[in-house]
Structures are given as structure tokens and as C-alpha cells.
Short mmCIF file of C-alpha atoms in Angstrom, two decimals:
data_model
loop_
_atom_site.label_atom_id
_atom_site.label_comp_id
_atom_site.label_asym_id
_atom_site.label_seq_id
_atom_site.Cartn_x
_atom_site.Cartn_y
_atom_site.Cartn_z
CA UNK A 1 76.03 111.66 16.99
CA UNK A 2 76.65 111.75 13.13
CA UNK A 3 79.97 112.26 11.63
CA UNK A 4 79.44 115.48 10.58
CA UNK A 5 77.93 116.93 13.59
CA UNK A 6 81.35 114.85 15.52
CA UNK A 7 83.52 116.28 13.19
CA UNK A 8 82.25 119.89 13.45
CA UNK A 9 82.78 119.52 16.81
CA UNK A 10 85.58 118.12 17.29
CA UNK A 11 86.87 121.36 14.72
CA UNK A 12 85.31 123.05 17.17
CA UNK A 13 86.58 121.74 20.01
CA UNK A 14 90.32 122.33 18.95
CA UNK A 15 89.78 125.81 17.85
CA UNK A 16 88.72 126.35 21.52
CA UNK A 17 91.80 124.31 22.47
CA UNK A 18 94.51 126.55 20.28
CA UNK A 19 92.68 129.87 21.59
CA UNK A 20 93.60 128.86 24.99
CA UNK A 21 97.27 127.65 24.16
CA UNK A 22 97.71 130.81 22.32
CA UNK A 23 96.57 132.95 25.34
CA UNK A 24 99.00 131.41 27.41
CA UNK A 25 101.66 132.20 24.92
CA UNK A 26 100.68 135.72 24.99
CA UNK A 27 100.09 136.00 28.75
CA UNK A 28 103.99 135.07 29.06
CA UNK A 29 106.61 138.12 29.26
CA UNK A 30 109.71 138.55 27.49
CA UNK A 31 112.50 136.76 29.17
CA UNK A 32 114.42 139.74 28.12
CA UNK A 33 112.00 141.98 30.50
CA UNK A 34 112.72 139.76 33.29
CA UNK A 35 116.50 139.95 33.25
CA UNK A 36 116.98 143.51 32.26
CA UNK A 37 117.82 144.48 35.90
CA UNK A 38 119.83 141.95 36.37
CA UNK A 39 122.11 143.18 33.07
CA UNK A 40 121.68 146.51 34.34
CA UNK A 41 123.51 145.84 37.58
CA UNK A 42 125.66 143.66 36.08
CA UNK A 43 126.87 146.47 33.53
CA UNK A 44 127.18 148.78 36.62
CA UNK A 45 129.14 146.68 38.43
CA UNK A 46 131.39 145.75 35.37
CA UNK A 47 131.39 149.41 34.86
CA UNK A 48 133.42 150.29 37.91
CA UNK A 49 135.41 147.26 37.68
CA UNK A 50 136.77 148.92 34.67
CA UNK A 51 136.85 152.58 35.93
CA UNK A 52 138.63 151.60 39.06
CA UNK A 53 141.66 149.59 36.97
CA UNK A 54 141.62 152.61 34.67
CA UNK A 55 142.68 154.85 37.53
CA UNK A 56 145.15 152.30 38.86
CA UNK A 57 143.00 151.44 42.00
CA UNK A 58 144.19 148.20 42.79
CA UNK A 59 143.20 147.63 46.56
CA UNK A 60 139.48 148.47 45.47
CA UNK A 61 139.63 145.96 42.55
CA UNK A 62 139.02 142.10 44.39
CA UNK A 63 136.78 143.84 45.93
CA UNK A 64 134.90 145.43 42.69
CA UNK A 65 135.39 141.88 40.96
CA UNK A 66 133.48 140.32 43.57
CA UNK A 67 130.22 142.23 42.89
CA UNK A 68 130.66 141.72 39.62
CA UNK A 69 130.39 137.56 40.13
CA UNK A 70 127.71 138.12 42.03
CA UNK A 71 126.03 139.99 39.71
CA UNK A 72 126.68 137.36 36.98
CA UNK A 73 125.80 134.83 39.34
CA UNK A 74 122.61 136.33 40.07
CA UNK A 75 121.73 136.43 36.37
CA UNK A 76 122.97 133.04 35.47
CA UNK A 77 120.81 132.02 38.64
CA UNK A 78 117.35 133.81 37.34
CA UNK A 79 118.00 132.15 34.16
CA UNK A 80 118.14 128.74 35.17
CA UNK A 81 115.28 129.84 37.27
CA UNK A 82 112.82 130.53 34.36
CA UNK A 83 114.27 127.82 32.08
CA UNK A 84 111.81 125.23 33.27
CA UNK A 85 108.34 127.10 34.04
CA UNK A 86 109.06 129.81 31.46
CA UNK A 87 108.07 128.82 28.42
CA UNK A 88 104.68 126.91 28.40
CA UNK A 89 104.68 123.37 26.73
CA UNK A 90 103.36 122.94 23.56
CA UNK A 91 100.86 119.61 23.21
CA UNK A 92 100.32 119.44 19.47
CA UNK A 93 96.90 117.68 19.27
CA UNK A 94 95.72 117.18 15.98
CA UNK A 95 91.99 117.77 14.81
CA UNK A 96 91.48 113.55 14.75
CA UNK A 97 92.58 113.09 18.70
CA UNK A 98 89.13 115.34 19.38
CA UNK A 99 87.17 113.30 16.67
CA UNK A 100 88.75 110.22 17.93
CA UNK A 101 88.08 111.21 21.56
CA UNK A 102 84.70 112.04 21.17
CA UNK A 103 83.85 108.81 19.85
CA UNK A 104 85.63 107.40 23.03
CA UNK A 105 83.39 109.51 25.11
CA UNK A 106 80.22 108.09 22.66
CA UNK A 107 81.71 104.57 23.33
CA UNK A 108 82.10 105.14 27.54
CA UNK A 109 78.96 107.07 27.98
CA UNK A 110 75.54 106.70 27.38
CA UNK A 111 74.99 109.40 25.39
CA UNK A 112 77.09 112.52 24.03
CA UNK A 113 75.31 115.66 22.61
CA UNK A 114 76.07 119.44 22.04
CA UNK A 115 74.45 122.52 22.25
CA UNK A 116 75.65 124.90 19.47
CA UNK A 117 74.18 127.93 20.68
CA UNK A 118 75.28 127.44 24.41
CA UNK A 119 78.72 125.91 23.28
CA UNK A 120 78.37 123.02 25.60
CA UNK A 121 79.65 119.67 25.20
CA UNK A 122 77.02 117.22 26.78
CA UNK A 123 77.81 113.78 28.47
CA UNK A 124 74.93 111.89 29.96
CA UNK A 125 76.01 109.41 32.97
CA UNK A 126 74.35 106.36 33.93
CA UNK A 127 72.31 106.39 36.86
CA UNK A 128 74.55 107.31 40.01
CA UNK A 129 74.05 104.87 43.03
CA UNK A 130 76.61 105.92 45.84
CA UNK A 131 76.09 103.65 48.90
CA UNK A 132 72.63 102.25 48.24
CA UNK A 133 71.11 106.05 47.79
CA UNK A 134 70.14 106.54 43.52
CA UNK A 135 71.13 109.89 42.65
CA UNK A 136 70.30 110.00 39.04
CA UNK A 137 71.52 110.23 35.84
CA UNK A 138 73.67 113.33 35.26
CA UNK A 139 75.08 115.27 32.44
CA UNK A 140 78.47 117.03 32.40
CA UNK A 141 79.08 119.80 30.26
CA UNK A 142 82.03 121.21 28.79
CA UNK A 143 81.54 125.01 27.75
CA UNK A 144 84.39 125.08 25.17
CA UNK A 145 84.25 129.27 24.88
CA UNK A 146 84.78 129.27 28.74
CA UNK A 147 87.78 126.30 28.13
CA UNK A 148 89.29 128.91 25.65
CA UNK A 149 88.85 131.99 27.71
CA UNK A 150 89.83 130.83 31.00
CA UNK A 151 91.00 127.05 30.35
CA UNK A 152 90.23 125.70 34.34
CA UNK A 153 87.82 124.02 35.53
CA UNK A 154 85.12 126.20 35.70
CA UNK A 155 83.83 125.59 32.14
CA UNK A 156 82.53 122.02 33.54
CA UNK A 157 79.16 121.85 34.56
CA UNK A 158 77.42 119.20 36.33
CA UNK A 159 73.45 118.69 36.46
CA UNK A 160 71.09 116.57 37.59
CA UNK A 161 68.66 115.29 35.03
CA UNK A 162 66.64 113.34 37.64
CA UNK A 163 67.68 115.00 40.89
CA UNK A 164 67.09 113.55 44.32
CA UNK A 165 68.92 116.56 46.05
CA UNK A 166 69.49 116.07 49.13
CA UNK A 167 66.79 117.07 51.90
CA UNK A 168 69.18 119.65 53.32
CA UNK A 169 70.10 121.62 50.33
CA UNK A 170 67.89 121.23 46.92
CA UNK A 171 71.42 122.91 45.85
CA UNK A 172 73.48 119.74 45.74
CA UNK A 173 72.30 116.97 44.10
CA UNK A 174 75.28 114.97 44.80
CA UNK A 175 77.87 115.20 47.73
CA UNK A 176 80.26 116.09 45.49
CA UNK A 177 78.23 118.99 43.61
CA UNK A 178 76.47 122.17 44.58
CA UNK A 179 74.92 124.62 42.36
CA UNK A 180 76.52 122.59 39.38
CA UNK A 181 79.73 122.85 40.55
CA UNK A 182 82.19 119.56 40.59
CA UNK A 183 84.57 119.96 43.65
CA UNK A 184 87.01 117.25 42.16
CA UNK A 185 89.20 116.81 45.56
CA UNK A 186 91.97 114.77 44.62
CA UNK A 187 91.53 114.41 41.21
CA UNK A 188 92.03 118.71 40.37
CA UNK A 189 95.39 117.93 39.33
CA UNK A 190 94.49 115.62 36.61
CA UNK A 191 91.65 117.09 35.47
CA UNK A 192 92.70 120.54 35.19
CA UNK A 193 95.79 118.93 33.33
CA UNK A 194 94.11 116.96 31.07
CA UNK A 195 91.91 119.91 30.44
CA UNK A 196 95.31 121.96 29.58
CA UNK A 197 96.25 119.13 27.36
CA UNK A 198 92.98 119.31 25.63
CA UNK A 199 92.48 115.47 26.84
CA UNK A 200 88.75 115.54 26.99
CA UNK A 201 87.95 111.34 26.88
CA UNK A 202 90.51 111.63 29.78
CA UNK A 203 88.84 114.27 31.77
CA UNK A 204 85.19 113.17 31.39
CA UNK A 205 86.20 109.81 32.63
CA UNK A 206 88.08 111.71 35.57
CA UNK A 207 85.14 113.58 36.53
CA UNK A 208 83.11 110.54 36.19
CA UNK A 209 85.08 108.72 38.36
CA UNK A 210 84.70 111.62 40.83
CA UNK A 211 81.00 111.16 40.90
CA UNK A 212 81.22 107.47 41.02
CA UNK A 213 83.07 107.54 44.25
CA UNK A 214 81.94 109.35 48.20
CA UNK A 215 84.58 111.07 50.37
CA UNK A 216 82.11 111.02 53.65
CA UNK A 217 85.07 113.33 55.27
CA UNK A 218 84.42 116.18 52.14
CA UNK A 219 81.02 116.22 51.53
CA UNK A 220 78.78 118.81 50.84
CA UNK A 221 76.04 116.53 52.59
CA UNK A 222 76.60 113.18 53.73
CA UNK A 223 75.08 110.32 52.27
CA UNK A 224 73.75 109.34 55.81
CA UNK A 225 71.99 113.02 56.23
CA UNK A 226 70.64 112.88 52.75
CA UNK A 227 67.20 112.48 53.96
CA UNK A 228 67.51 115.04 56.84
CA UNK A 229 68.26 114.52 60.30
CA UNK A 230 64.69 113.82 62.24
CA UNK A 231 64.25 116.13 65.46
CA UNK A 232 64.54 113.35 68.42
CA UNK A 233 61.70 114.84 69.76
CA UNK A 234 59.08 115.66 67.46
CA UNK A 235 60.40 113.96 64.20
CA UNK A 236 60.55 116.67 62.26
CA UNK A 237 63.21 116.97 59.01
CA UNK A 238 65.43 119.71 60.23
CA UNK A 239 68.21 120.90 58.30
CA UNK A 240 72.42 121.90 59.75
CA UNK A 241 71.30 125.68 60.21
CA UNK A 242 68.17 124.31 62.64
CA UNK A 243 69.89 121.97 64.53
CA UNK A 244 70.61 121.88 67.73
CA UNK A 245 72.43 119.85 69.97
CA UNK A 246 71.74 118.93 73.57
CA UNK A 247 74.88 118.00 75.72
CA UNK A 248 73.17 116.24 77.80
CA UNK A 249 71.30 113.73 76.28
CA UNK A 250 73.41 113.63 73.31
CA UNK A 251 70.75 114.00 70.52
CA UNK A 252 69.56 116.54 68.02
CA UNK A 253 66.40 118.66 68.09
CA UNK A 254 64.45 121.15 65.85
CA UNK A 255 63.99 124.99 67.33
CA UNK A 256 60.38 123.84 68.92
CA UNK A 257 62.14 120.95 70.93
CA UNK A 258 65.34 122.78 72.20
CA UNK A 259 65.13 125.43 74.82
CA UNK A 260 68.08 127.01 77.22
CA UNK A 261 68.40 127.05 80.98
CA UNK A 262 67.11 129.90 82.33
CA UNK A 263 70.29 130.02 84.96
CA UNK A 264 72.92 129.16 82.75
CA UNK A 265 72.15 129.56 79.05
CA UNK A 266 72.80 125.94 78.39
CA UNK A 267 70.56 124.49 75.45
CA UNK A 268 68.89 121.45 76.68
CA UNK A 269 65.90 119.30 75.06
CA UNK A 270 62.80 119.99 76.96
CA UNK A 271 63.74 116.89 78.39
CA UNK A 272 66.91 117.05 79.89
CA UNK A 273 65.33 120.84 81.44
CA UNK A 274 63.09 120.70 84.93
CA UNK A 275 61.15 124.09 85.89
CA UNK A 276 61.73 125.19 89.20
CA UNK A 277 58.80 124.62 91.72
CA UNK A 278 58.43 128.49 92.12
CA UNK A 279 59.17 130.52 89.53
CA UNK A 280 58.82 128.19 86.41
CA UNK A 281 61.32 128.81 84.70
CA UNK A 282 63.10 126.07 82.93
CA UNK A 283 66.63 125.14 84.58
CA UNK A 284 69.39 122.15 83.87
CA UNK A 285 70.37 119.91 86.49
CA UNK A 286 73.05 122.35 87.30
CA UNK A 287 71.02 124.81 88.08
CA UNK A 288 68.58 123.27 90.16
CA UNK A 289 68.91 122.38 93.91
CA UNK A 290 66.05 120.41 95.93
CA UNK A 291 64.92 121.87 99.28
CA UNK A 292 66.36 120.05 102.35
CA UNK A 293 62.70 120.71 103.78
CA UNK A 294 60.16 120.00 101.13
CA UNK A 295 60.79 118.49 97.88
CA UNK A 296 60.56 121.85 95.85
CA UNK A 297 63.12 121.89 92.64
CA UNK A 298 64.67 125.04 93.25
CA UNK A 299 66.84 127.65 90.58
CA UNK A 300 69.37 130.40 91.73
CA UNK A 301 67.10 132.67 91.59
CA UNK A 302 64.65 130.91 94.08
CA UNK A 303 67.09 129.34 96.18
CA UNK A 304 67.54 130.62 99.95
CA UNK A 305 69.80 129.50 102.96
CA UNK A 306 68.39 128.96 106.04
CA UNK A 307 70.93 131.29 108.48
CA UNK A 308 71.32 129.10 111.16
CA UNK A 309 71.68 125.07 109.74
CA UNK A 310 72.70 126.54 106.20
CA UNK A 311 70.65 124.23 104.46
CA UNK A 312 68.96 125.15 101.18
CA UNK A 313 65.69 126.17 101.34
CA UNK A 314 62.53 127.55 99.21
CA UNK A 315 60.79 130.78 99.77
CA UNK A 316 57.85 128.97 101.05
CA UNK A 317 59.87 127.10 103.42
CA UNK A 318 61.28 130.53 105.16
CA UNK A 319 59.19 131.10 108.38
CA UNK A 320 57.59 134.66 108.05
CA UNK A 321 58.95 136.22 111.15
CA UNK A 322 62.56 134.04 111.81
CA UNK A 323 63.42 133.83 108.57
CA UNK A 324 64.76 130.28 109.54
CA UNK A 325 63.86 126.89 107.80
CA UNK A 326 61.16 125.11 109.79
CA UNK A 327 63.45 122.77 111.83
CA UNK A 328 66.06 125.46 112.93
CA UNK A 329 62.64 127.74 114.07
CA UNK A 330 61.14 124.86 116.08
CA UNK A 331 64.05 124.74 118.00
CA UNK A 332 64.26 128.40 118.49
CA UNK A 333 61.20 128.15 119.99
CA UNK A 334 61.73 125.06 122.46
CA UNK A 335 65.24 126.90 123.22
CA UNK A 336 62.37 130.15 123.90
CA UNK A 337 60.17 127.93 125.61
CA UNK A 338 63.04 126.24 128.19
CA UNK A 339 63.99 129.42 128.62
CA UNK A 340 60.78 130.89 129.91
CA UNK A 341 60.32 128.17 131.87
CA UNK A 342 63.46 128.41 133.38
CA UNK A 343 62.88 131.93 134.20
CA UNK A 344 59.58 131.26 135.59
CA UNK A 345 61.44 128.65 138.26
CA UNK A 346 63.68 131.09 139.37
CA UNK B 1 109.93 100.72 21.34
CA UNK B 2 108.19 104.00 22.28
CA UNK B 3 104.72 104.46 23.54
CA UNK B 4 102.57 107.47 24.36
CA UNK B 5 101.72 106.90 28.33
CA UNK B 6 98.95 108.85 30.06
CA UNK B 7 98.73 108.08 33.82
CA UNK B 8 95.57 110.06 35.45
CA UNK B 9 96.30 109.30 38.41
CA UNK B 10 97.66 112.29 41.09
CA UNK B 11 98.86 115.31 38.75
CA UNK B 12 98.65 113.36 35.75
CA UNK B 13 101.29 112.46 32.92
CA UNK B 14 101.07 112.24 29.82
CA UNK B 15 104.44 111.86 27.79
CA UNK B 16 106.07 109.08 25.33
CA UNK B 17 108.03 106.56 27.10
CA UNK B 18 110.39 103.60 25.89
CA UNK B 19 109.13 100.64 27.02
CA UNK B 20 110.80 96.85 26.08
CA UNK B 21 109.42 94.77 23.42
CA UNK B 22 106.59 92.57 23.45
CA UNK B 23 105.14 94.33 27.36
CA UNK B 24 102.03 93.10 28.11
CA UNK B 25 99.43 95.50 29.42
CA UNK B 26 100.02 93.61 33.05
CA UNK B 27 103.18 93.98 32.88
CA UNK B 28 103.09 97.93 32.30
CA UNK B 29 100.60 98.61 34.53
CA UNK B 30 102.66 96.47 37.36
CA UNK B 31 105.73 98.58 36.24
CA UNK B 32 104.37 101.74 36.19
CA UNK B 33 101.96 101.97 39.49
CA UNK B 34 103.52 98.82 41.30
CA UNK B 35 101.22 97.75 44.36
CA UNK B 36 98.16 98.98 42.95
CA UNK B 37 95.09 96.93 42.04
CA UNK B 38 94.07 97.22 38.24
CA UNK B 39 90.66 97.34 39.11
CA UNK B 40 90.65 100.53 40.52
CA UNK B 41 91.46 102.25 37.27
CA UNK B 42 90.54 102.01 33.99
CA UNK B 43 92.84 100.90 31.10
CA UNK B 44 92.30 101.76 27.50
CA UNK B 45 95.00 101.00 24.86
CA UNK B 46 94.32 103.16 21.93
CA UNK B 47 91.12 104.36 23.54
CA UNK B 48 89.74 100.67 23.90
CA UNK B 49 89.47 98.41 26.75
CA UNK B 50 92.30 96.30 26.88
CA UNK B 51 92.76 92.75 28.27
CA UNK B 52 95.75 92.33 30.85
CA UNK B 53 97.52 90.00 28.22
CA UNK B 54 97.11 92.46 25.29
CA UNK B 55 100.98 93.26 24.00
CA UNK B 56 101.76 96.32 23.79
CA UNK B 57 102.69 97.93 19.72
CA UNK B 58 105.01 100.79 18.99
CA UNK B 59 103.14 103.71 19.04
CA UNK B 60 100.43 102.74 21.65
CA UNK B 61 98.48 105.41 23.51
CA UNK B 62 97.82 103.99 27.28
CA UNK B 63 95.53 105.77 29.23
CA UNK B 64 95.27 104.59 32.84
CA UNK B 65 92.45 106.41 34.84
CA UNK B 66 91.43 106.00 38.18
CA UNK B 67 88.27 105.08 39.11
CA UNK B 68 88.18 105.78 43.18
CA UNK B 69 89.14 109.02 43.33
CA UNK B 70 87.73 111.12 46.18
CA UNK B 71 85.44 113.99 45.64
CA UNK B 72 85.47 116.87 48.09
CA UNK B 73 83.11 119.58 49.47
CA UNK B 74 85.48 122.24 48.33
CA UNK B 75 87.84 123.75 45.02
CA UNK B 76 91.45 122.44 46.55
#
């Protein structure tokens, strides 16, 4: 950057600065608004006080003189209250602590450029590398109008001049950013007070640091889902709003690879699912019962009792006319049998 | 002697400070975030790197910045 362009900048920059601090003196209200009710109630109480030893009411009075302590406690209270956080700080910061931060910023940083027309204050990063996966180079960019207008963070931009977004949302580019938003974590406080200080070397290298550095438990998208999760099945890239998750089997599958059980609703990986021998459908292990007769898979739906041995039995297994599994009706009919032989004999 | 302190680190301070003759960098940094590792931040004396055994002038501006600080997925 030339001098003149830094120094016309760096004018600019504090302008932006003093519009801001000047806001915030104007946002503040009178202290005298704030304590007027206080006086007011004070000055009644005090009023009474008096009216009440005027008329020689002197049982009334320690009474009367209490309210009006209170009253001037109240007020001396309130005060004290608004001393601190009242009146906003001043930071004098003269035009050269902008020049001489920019050339900070030109001395830490690659590069450092500005768009008139957009207002923007550019810093280029070196290429990010955050656990082995390269990000890019990014740029972070300070809208000075928005810094005067609103002064928080929101006038800090940060984009992705090579992006590798992540395979889950083309939206964030880093775990840290979406939709060129910085979510700064622990470092808010700082930044947004260097911003109110009009610090800027200070709060590039803060936000720098913030992009130099992975919270796994905060991400947007972890670094370890950055590629996409594959189905287990089928292989298949499947982003957080696709996935599903079998219980079972412990793994995660795309919508093709995950079904539910048709007796309980439970989503299961084809897999971890069996269809039941006579109707089809697909059932979990819960569900499903074998015959004590044949080896049939049975669900629910499908599943009968025999009446006499109670055992659990398929439709197919059900003699016709009984209506008893095939052991319990053989022995109905040698109990028949003995008994029409028996008969016959006597 | 007074110096102009800026500590980055948490909620951020920035104020002048007395501090004794002759300090060292090391020594300040020790004193003012004791147990923590000076390579996790980044120290610039008058906006320039600065050597641990750099003394310290009347008038200084330290800046100490971290440099893990943890991102998040949301505005705090």
C-alpha cells in the first residue's frame, strides 16, 4: 500500500472510529432524567417532613424522617449506581495509531488492501491448514461505515479466496465461518473491545488467531466430517440432514440404505432388518419370532399360538380343521384313534 | 516508569500501567499472565516482535495476543 492511499485510510478509518464514539455519547441519557423521580420523591417526602413539624405533629415526625433517608438513600444509591457504566470512556486515538496500525497489519499479513467504494478494509491470510485439512487463504474485511453505524462485530467479514468448503455445507468454508460470518467463541470479548477501542492491528490478529485454531466441540462442521460422512452401505457422501443412524449396528446410512421395522417403527440398515417368511415385510429382531414347527421368521402380524401347547406358530403351520400346530393335532388324533378303539372293545 | 499495556486475552485490557525499571519483556509477561506459556500469544512491543530479553522503555505499548483461542459454531 502507498503512503498516501495508508494515510487516506487510516483518515478514514478514524473518522469511522469518532462517528461511532460520538453515537455512543449521544445514545446516553441525561443523568438528570434518570434521577428525577428519585428527587421527586425525595422532595415529597421532605415536603411532609416539614408540613408535619409545622403543625406540631411530633409522634408522626421519626416516622416522616425515616422516609425521607430512604429516599436520600435511594438517590445516593442510583448515583453510585450509574457512576461507573454511565458515562462511556473516552480512548483518544490519534490519526498516526491507524497509520501506524495499518502498517502493523501490512507487516503481520500478507497483504492489506481497501475497497473505496465498498468501504472495506482487506486483510489477506496465509493459507489456513487446521489439522492436516488446507482451507485456503482468506481475507477479512472490515466495513468501516458498518464499524461507525453499529460498532460490533458484524462489520467483519470473512471469505474464502480459495475455498475448500466443507462437503456438508458449501456455506462454511471454515469450522469457524458460515456465510462469512466469524463466530469468535472465546475471543468476542476482545475483539468486540478492541473494535470499541478502535484497535484494529489488535483485532485482525484476534480474528486471525481465531481461524488459526479448531474448537471440535463448536464447530459448524468438524474437521473429521469435512469430506462427508460415507453411507456404510452404499458409500455414498451424505450430509447431517440425510443421515441416519441404526441402533443396532451402530453405523450411519444414506435414505436408500436405512429402512424402519414394519412392527415397531425402529430404523434399521437393511441389514440389521429380516422380512418375515409370510408377509414380507421388513421386521427387527424384536419383532420377529421363529416358528417352534418350521423355521419360518415370523412378525406380529403373522404370528399365531397354537391353543393347546402355546407354542408360536405360522399360518401355514395351523392345521385347516383343528386349528392346532401339527404336533398337538397328531396327538389329537392318536387320543381319537385310542379312543375309537377303545370303544370298539367294549 | 509507565507503560501502555494491552492484554487480548479474555475481555481484553488495554490501560497504562507502572511497571519497575529496566523489566524485561519475560519478566512482564511472567508478571502479568503468570503460568502461561509465551508461545501461545503473540508479543509486540511498539507493534514489533520483541525478544524475551528486550527491556522495557517508558512509554512502551505491549500488546500481548493470544494465538489459541477457540472459535465456536455460534455468536456467544
Amino acid at each position: 500500500m502507498l503512503r498516501r492511499e495508508r494515510v487516506r485510510l487510516a483518515l478514514s478509518l478514524q473518522q469511522a472510529w469518532q462517528q461511532g464514539q460520538q453515537q455512543k455519547y449521544d445514545l446516553v441519557l441525561p443523568l438528570s432524567t434518570i434521577f428525577q423521580p428519585y428527587m421527586k420523591r425525595l422532595r415529597a417526602a421532605e415536603n411532609t417532613l416539614t408540613k408535619a413539624r409545622q403543625h406540631g405533629l411530633g409522634l408522626i415526625e421519626p416516622l416522616l424522617l425515616d422516609a425521607v433517608k430512604s429516599e436520600a438513600r435511594s438517590l445516593r444509591i442510583t448515583l453510585q449506581d450509574h457512576e461507573g457504566c454511565h458515562f462511556p470512556q473516552r480512548y483518544p486515538f490519534p490519526l498516526r495509531d491507524f497509520y501506524r496500525d495499518l502498517i502493523q497489519l501490512e507487516e503481520e499479513f500478507p497483504a492489506v488492501r481497501v475497497d473505496w467504494e465498498e468501504s472495506l478494509l482487506i486483510v489477506e491470510t496465509d493459507t489456513i491448514i487446521l489439522e492436516a485439512l488446507e482451507l485456503g487463504h482468506f481475507t477479512m474485511r472490515l466495513n468501516w461505515d458498518w464499524w461507525a453505524r453499529h460498532g460490533n462485530l458484524d462489520c467483519l467479514r470473512v471469505i474464502a479466496e480459495e475455498p475448500h468448503p466443507s462437503e456438508l455445507n458449501d456455506e462454511v468454508p471454515h469450522p469457524h465461518v458460515r456465510s462469512g460470518e466469524l463466530c469468535s467463541g472465546e475471543a468476542l470479548p476482545a475483539l468486540e473491545k478492541s473494535l470499541r477501542e478502535g484497535r484494529l492491528a489488535e483485532f485482525f490478529l484476534l480474528a486471525w488467531a481465531v481461524l488459526t485454531n479448531y474448537n471440535p466441540a463448536s464447530a459448524y462442521v468438524r474437521l473429521d466430517e469435512w469430506q462427508g460422512i460415507p453411507c456404510y452401505d452404499c458409500g455414498e457422501v451424505i450430509n447431517p440432514e440425510e443421515r441416519s443412524y441404526c441402533e443396532r449396528c451402530d453405523h450411519e446410512y444414506c435414505s436408500n440404505c436405512i429402512s424402519s421395522c414394519s412392527g415397531c417403527d425402529a430404523i434399521r440398515c437393511h441389514s440389521c432388518l429380516t422380512d418375515c417368511s409370510v408377509c414380507q415385510q421388513p421386521c427387527c429382531g424384536n419383532c420377529l419370532e421363529t416358528s417352534a414347527v418350521s423355521e419360518q421368521q415370523l412378525c406380529r402380524h403373522c404370528q399365531g399360538t397354537c391353543p393347546s401347547c402355546h407354542t408360536t406358530i405360522g399360518p401355514d403351520d395351523v392345521h385347516a380343521e383343528t386349528g392346532l400346530c401339527p404336533d398337538c393335532h397328531q396327538n389329537l388324533n392318536e387320543e381319537n384313534s385310542d379312543e375309537t378303539v377303545s370303544t370298539a372293545v367294549s | 516508569m509507565k507503560v501502555f499495556y494491552i492484554n487480548n486475552h479474555g475481555g481484553g485490557f488495554a490501560d497504562t500501567i507502572e511497571i519497575p525499571e529496566d523489566q524485561t519483556v519475560g519478566q512482564f509477561f511472567n508478571e502479568r499472565l503468570p503460568g502461561s506459556k509465551p508461545q501461545d500469544y503473540l508479543i509486540r512491543v511498539n507493534r514489533l516482535p520483541s525478544s524475551a530479553d528486550q527491556v522495557l522503555s517508558e512509554q512502551d505499548r505491549i500488546s500481548i495476543s493470544p494465538t489459541k483461542i477457540m472459535g465456536a459454531a455460534w455468536a456467544a
